[in-house]
C-alpha positions as protocol buffer text, in pm:
chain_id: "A"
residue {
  index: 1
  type: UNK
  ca { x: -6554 y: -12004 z: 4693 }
}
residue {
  index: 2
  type: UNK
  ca { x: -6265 y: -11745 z: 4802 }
}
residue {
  index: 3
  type: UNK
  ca { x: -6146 y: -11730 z: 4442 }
}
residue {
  index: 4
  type: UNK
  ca { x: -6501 y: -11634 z: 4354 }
}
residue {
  index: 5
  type: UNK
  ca { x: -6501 y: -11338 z: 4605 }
}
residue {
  index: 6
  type: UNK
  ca { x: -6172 y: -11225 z: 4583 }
}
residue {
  index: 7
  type: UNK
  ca { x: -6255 y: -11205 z: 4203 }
}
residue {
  index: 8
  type: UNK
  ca { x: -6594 y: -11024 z: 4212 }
}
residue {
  index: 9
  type: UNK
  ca { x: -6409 y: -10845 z: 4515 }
}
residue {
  index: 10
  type: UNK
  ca { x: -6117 y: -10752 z: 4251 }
}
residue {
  index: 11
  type: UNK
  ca { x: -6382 y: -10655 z: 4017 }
}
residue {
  index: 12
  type: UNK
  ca { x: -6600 y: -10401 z: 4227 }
}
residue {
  index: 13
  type: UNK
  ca { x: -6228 y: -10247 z: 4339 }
}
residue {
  index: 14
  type: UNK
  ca { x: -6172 y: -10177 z: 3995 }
}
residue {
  index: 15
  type: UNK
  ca { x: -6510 y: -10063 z: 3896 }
}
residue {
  index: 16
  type: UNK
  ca { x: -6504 y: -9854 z: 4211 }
}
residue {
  index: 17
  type: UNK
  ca { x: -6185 y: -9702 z: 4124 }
}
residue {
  index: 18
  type: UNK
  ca { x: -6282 y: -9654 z: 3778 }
}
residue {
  index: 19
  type: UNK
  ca { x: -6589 y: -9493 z: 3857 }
}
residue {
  index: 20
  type: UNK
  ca { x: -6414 y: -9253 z: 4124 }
}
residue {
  index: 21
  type: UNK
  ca { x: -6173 y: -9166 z: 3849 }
}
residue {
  index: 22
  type: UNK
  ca { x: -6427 y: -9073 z: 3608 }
}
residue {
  index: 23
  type: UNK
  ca { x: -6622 y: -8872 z: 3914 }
}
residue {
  index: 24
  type: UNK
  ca { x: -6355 y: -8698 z: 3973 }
}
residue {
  index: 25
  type: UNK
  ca { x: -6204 y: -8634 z: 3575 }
}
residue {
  index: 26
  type: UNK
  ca { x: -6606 y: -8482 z: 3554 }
}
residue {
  index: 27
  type: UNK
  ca { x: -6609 y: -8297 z: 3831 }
}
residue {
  index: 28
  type: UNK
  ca { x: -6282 y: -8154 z: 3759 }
}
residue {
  index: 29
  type: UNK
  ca { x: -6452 y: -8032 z: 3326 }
}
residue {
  index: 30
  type: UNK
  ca { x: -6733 y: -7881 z: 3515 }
}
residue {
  index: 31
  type: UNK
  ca { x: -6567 y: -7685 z: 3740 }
}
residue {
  index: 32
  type: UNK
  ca { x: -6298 y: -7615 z: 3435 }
}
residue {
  index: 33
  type: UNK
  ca { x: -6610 y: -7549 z: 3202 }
}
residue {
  index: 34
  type: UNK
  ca { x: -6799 y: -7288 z: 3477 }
}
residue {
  index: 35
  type: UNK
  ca { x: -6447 y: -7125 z: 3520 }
}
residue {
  index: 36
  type: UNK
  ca { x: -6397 y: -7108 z: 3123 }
}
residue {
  index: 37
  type: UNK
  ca { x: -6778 y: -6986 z: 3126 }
}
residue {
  index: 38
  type: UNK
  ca { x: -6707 y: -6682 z: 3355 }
}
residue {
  index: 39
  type: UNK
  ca { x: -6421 y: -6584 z: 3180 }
}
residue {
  index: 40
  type: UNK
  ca { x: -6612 y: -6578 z: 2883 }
}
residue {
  index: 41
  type: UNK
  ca { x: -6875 y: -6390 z: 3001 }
}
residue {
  index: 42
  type: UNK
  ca { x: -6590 y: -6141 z: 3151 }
}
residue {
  index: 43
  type: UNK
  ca { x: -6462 y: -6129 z: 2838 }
}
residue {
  index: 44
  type: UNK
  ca { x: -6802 y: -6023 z: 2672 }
}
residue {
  index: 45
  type: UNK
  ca { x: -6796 y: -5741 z: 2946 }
}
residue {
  index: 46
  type: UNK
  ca { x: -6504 y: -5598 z: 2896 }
}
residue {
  index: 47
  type: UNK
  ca { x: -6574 y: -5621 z: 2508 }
}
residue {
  index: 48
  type: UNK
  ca { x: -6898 y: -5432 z: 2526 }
}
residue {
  index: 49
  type: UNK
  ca { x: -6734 y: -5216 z: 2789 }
}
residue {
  index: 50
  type: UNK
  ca { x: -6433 y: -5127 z: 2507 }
}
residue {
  index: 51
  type: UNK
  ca { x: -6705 y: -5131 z: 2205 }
}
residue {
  index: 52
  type: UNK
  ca { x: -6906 y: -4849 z: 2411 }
}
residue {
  index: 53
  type: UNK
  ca { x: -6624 y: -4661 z: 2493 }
}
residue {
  index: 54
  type: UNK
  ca { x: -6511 y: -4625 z: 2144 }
}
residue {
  index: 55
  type: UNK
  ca { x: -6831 y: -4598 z: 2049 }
}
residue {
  index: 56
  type: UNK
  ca { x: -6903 y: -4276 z: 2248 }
}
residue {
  index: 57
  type: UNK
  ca { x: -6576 y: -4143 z: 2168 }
}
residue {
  index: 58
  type: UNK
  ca { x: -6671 y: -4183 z: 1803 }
}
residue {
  index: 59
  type: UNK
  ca { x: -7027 y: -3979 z: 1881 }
}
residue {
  index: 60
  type: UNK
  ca { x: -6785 y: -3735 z: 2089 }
}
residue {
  index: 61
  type: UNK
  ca { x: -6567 y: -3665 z: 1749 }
}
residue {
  index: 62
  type: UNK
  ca { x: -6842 y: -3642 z: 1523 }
}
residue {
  index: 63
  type: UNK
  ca { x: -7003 y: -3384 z: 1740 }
}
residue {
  index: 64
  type: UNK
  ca { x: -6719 y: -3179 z: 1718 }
}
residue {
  index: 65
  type: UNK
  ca { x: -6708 y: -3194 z: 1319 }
}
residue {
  index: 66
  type: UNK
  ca { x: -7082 y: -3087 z: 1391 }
}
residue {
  index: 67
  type: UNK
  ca { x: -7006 y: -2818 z: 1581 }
}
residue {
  index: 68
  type: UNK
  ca { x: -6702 y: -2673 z: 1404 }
}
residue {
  index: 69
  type: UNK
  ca { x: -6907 y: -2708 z: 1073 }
}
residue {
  index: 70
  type: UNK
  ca { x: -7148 y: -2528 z: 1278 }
}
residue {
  index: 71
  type: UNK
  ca { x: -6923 y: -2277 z: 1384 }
}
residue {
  index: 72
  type: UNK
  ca { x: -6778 y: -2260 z: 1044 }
}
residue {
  index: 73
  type: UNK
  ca { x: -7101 y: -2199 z: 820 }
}
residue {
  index: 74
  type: UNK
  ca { x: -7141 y: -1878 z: 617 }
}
residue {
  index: 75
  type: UNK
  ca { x: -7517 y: -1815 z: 725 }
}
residue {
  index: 76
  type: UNK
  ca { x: -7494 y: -1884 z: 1105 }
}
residue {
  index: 77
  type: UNK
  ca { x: -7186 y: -1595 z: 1063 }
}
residue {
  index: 78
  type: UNK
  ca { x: -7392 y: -1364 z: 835 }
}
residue {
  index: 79
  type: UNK
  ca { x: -7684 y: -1377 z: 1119 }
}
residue {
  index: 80
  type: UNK
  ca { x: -7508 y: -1368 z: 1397 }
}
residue {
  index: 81
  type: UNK
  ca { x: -7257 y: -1005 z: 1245 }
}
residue {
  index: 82
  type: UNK
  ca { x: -7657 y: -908 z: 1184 }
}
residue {
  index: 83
  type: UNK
  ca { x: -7746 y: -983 z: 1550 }
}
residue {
  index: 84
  type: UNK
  ca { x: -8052 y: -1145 z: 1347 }
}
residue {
  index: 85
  type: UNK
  ca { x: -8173 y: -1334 z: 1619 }
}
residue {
  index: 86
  type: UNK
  ca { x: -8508 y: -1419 z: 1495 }
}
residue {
  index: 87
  type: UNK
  ca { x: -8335 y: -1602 z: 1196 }
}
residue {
  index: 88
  type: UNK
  ca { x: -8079 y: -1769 z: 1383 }
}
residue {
  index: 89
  type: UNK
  ca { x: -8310 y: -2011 z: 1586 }
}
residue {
  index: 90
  type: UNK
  ca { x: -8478 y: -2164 z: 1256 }
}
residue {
  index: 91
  type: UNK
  ca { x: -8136 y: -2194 z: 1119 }
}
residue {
  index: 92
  type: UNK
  ca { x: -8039 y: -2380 z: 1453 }
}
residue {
  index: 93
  type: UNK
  ca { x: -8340 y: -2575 z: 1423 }
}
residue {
  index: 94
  type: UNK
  ca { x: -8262 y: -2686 z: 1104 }
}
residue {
  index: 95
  type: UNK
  ca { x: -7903 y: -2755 z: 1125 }
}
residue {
  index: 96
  type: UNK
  ca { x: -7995 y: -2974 z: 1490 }
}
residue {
  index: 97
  type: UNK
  ca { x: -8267 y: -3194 z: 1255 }
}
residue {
  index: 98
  type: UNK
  ca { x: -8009 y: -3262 z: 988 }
}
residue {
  index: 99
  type: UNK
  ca { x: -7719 y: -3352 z: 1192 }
}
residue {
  index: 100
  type: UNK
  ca { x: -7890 y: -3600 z: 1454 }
}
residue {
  index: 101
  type: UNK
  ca { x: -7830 y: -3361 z: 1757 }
}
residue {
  index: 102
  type: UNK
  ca { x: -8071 y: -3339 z: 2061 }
}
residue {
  index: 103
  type: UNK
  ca { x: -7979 y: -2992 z: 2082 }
}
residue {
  index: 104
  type: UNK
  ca { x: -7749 y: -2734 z: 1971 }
}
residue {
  index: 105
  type: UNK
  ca { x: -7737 y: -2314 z: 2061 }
}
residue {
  index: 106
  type: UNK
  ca { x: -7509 y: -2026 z: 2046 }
}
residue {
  index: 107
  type: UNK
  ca { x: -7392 y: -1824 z: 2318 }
}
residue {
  index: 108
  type: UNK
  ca { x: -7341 y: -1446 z: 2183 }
}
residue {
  index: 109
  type: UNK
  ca { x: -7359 y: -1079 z: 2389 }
}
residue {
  index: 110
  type: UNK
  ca { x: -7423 y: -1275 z: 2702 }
}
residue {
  index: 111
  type: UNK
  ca { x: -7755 y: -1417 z: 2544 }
}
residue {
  index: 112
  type: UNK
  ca { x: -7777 y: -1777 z: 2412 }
}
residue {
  index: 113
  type: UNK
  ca { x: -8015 y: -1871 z: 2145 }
}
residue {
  index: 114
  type: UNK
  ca { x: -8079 y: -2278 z: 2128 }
}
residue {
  index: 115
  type: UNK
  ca { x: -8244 y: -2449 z: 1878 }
}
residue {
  index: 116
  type: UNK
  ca { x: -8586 y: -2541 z: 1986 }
}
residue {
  index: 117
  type: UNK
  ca { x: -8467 y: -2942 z: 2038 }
}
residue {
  index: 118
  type: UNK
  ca { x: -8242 y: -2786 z: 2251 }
}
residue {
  index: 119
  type: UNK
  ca { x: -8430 y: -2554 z: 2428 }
}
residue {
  index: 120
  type: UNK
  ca { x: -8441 y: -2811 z: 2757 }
}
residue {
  index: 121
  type: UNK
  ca { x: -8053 y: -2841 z: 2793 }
}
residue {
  index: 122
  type: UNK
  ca { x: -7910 y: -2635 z: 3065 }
}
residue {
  index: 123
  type: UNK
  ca { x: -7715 y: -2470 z: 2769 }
}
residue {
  index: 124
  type: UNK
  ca { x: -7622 y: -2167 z: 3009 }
}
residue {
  index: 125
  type: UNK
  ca { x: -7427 y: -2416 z: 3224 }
}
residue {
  index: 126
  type: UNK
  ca { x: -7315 y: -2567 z: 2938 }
}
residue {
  index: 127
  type: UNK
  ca { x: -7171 y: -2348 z: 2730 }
}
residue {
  index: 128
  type: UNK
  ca { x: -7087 y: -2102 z: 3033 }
}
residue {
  index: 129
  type: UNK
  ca { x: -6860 y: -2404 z: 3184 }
}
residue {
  index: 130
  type: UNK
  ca { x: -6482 y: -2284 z: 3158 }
}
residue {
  index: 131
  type: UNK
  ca { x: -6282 y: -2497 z: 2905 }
}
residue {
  index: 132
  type: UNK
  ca { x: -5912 y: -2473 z: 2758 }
}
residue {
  index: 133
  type: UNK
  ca { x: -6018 y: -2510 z: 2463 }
}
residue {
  index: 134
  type: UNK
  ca { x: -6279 y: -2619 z: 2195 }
}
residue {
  index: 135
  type: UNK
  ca { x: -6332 y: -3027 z: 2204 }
}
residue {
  index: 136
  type: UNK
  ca { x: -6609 y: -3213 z: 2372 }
}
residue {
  index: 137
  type: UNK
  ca { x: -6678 y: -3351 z: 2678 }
}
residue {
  index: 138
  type: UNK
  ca { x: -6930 y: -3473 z: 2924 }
}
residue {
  index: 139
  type: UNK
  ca { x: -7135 y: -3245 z: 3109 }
}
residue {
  index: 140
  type: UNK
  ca { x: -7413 y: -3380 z: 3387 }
}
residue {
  index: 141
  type: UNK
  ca { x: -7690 y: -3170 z: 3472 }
}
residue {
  index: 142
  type: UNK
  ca { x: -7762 y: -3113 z: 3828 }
}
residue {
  index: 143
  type: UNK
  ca { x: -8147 y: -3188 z: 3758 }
}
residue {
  index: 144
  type: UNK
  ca { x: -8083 y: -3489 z: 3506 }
}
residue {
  index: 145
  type: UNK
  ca { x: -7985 y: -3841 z: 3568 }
}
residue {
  index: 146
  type: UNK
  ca { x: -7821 y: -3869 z: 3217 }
}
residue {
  index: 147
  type: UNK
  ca { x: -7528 y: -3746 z: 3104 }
}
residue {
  index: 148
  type: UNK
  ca { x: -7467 y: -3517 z: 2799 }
}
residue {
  index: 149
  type: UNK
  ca { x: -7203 y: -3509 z: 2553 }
}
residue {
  index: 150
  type: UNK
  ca { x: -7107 y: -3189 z: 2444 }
}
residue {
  index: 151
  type: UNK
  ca { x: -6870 y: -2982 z: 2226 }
}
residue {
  index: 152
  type: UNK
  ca { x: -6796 y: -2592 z: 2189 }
}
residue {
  index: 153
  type: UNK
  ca { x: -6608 y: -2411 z: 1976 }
}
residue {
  index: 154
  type: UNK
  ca { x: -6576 y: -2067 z: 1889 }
}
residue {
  index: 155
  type: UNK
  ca { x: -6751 y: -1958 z: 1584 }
}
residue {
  index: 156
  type: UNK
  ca { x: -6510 y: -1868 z: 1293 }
}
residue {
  index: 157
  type: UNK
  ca { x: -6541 y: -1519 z: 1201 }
}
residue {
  index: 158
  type: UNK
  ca { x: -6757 y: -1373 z: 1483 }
}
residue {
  index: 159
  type: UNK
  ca { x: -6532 y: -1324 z: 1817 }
}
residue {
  index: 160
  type: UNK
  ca { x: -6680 y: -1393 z: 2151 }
}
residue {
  index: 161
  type: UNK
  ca { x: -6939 y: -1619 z: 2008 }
}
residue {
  index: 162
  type: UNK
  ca { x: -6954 y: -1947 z: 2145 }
}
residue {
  index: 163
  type: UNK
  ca { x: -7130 y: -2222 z: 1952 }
}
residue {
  index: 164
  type: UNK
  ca { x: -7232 y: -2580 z: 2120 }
}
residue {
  index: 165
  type: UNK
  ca { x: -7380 y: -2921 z: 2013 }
}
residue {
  index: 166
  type: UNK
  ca { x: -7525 y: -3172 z: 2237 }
}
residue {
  index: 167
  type: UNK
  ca { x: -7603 y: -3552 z: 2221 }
}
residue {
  index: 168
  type: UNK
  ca { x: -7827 y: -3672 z: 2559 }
}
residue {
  index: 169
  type: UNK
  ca { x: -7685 y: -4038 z: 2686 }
}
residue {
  index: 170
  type: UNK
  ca { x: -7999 y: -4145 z: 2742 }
}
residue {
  index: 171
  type: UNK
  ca { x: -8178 y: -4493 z: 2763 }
}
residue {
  index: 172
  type: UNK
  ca { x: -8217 y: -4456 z: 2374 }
}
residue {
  index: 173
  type: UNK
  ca { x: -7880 y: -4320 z: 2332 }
}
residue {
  index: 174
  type: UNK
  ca { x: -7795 y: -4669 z: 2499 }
}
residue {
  index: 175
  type: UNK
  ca { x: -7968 y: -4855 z: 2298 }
}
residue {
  index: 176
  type: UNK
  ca { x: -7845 y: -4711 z: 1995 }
}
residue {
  index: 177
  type: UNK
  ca { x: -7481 y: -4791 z: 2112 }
}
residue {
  index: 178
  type: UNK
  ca { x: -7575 y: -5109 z: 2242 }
}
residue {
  index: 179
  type: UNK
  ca { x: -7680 y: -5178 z: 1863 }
}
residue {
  index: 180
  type: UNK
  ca { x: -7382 y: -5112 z: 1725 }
}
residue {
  index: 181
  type: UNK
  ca { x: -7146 y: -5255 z: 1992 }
}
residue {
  index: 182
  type: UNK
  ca { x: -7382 y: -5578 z: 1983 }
}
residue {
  index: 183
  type: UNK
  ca { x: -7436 y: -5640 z: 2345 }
}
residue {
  index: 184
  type: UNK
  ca { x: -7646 y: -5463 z: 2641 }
}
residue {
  index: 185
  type: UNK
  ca { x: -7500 y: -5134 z: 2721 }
}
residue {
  index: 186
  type: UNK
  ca { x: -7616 y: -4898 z: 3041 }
}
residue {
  index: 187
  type: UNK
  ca { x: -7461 y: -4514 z: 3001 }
}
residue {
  index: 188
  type: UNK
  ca { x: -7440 y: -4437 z: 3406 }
}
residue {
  index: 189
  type: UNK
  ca { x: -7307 y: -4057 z: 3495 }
}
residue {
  index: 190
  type: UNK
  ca { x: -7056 y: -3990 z: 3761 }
}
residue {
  index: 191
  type: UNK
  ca { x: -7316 y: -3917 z: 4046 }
}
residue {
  index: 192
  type: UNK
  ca { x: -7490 y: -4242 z: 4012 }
}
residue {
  index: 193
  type: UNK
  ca { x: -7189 y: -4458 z: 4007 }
}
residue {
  index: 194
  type: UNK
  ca { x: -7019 y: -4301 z: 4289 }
}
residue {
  index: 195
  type: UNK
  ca { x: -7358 y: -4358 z: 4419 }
}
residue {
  index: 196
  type: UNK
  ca { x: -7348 y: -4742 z: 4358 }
}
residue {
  index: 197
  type: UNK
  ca { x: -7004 y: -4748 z: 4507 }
}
């Protein structure tokens, strides 16, 4: 009868050992898979982070090919040496509609005439904000929670005048990026992260 136990005895040592081993070996992949997990998922964050980034600075160049084409065309010039200000906010109007822009104006004589997209934009701010030189940048309205990017340059043959383009970072905005960058993306200005932090 001892051999007997000490058998089943050996056995149930060995199973229990066996089954501790495999306890442990499993508890060791799941904490190795939730660890592998997170880094994934940091991964994706810093990805979308990186896509939105480049993203916007894409949207930030082509607004400043919008704007110096802007700047650069023959009939904005023609109506702005004519001080033709009647014609130049239908010609804003329509340059705004075919280049995608929420807004864009001109800032001539002290005066500024937007396009009538643009009309809501704090464009006196805006294109009144000191700057080096022509490029874009972001600009937060005191009165807005979104950010907009902007770019000024100077128009080409009339001195002094100031023309500016305008893209709003809105919740669509987002989405639009978030499209292309394929994962959620949130545009937050500088107020309402410093807010957060």
């Amino acid at each position: 009868m001892r051999n007997v136990r000490l058998g089943v005895l050996l056995v149930a040592f060995n199973l229990g050992i066996a089954l501790f081993a495999i306890v442990l070996v499993g508890a060791g992949g799941v904490a190795l898979l939730g660890r592998l997990a997170e880094e994934n998922a940091l991964r994706q964050v810093e990805l979308a982070g990186a896509g939105a980034s480049h993203a916007i600075e894409r949207d930030g160049e082509r607004l400043l090919a919008s704007v110096r084409l802007l700047g650069d065309r023959p009939t904005l010039n023609r109506l702005l040496a004519e001080r033709d200000r009647a014609g130049l906010g239908p010609f804003l109007e329509a340059f705004r509609g075919t280049s995608a822009l929420d807004g864009c104006a001109v800032l001539f004589d002290g005066e500024i005439t937007p396009s009538s997209g643009g009309e809501v934009l704090p464009w006196r701010e805006i294109l009144g904000a000191e700057r080096a030189e022509s490029g874009w940048f972001f600009f937060e309205p005191k009165d807005s929670p979104h950010p907009i990017l902007v770019s000024r340059a100077e128009a080409a043959r009339i001195p002094g005048a100031v023309v500016g383009a305008a893209v709003v970072l809105d919740e669509a905005h987002a989405r639009w990026t978030a499209e292309r960058v394929g994962l959620p993306v949130v545009i937050a200005g500088r107020r309402e992260i410093e807010g957060e932090a």
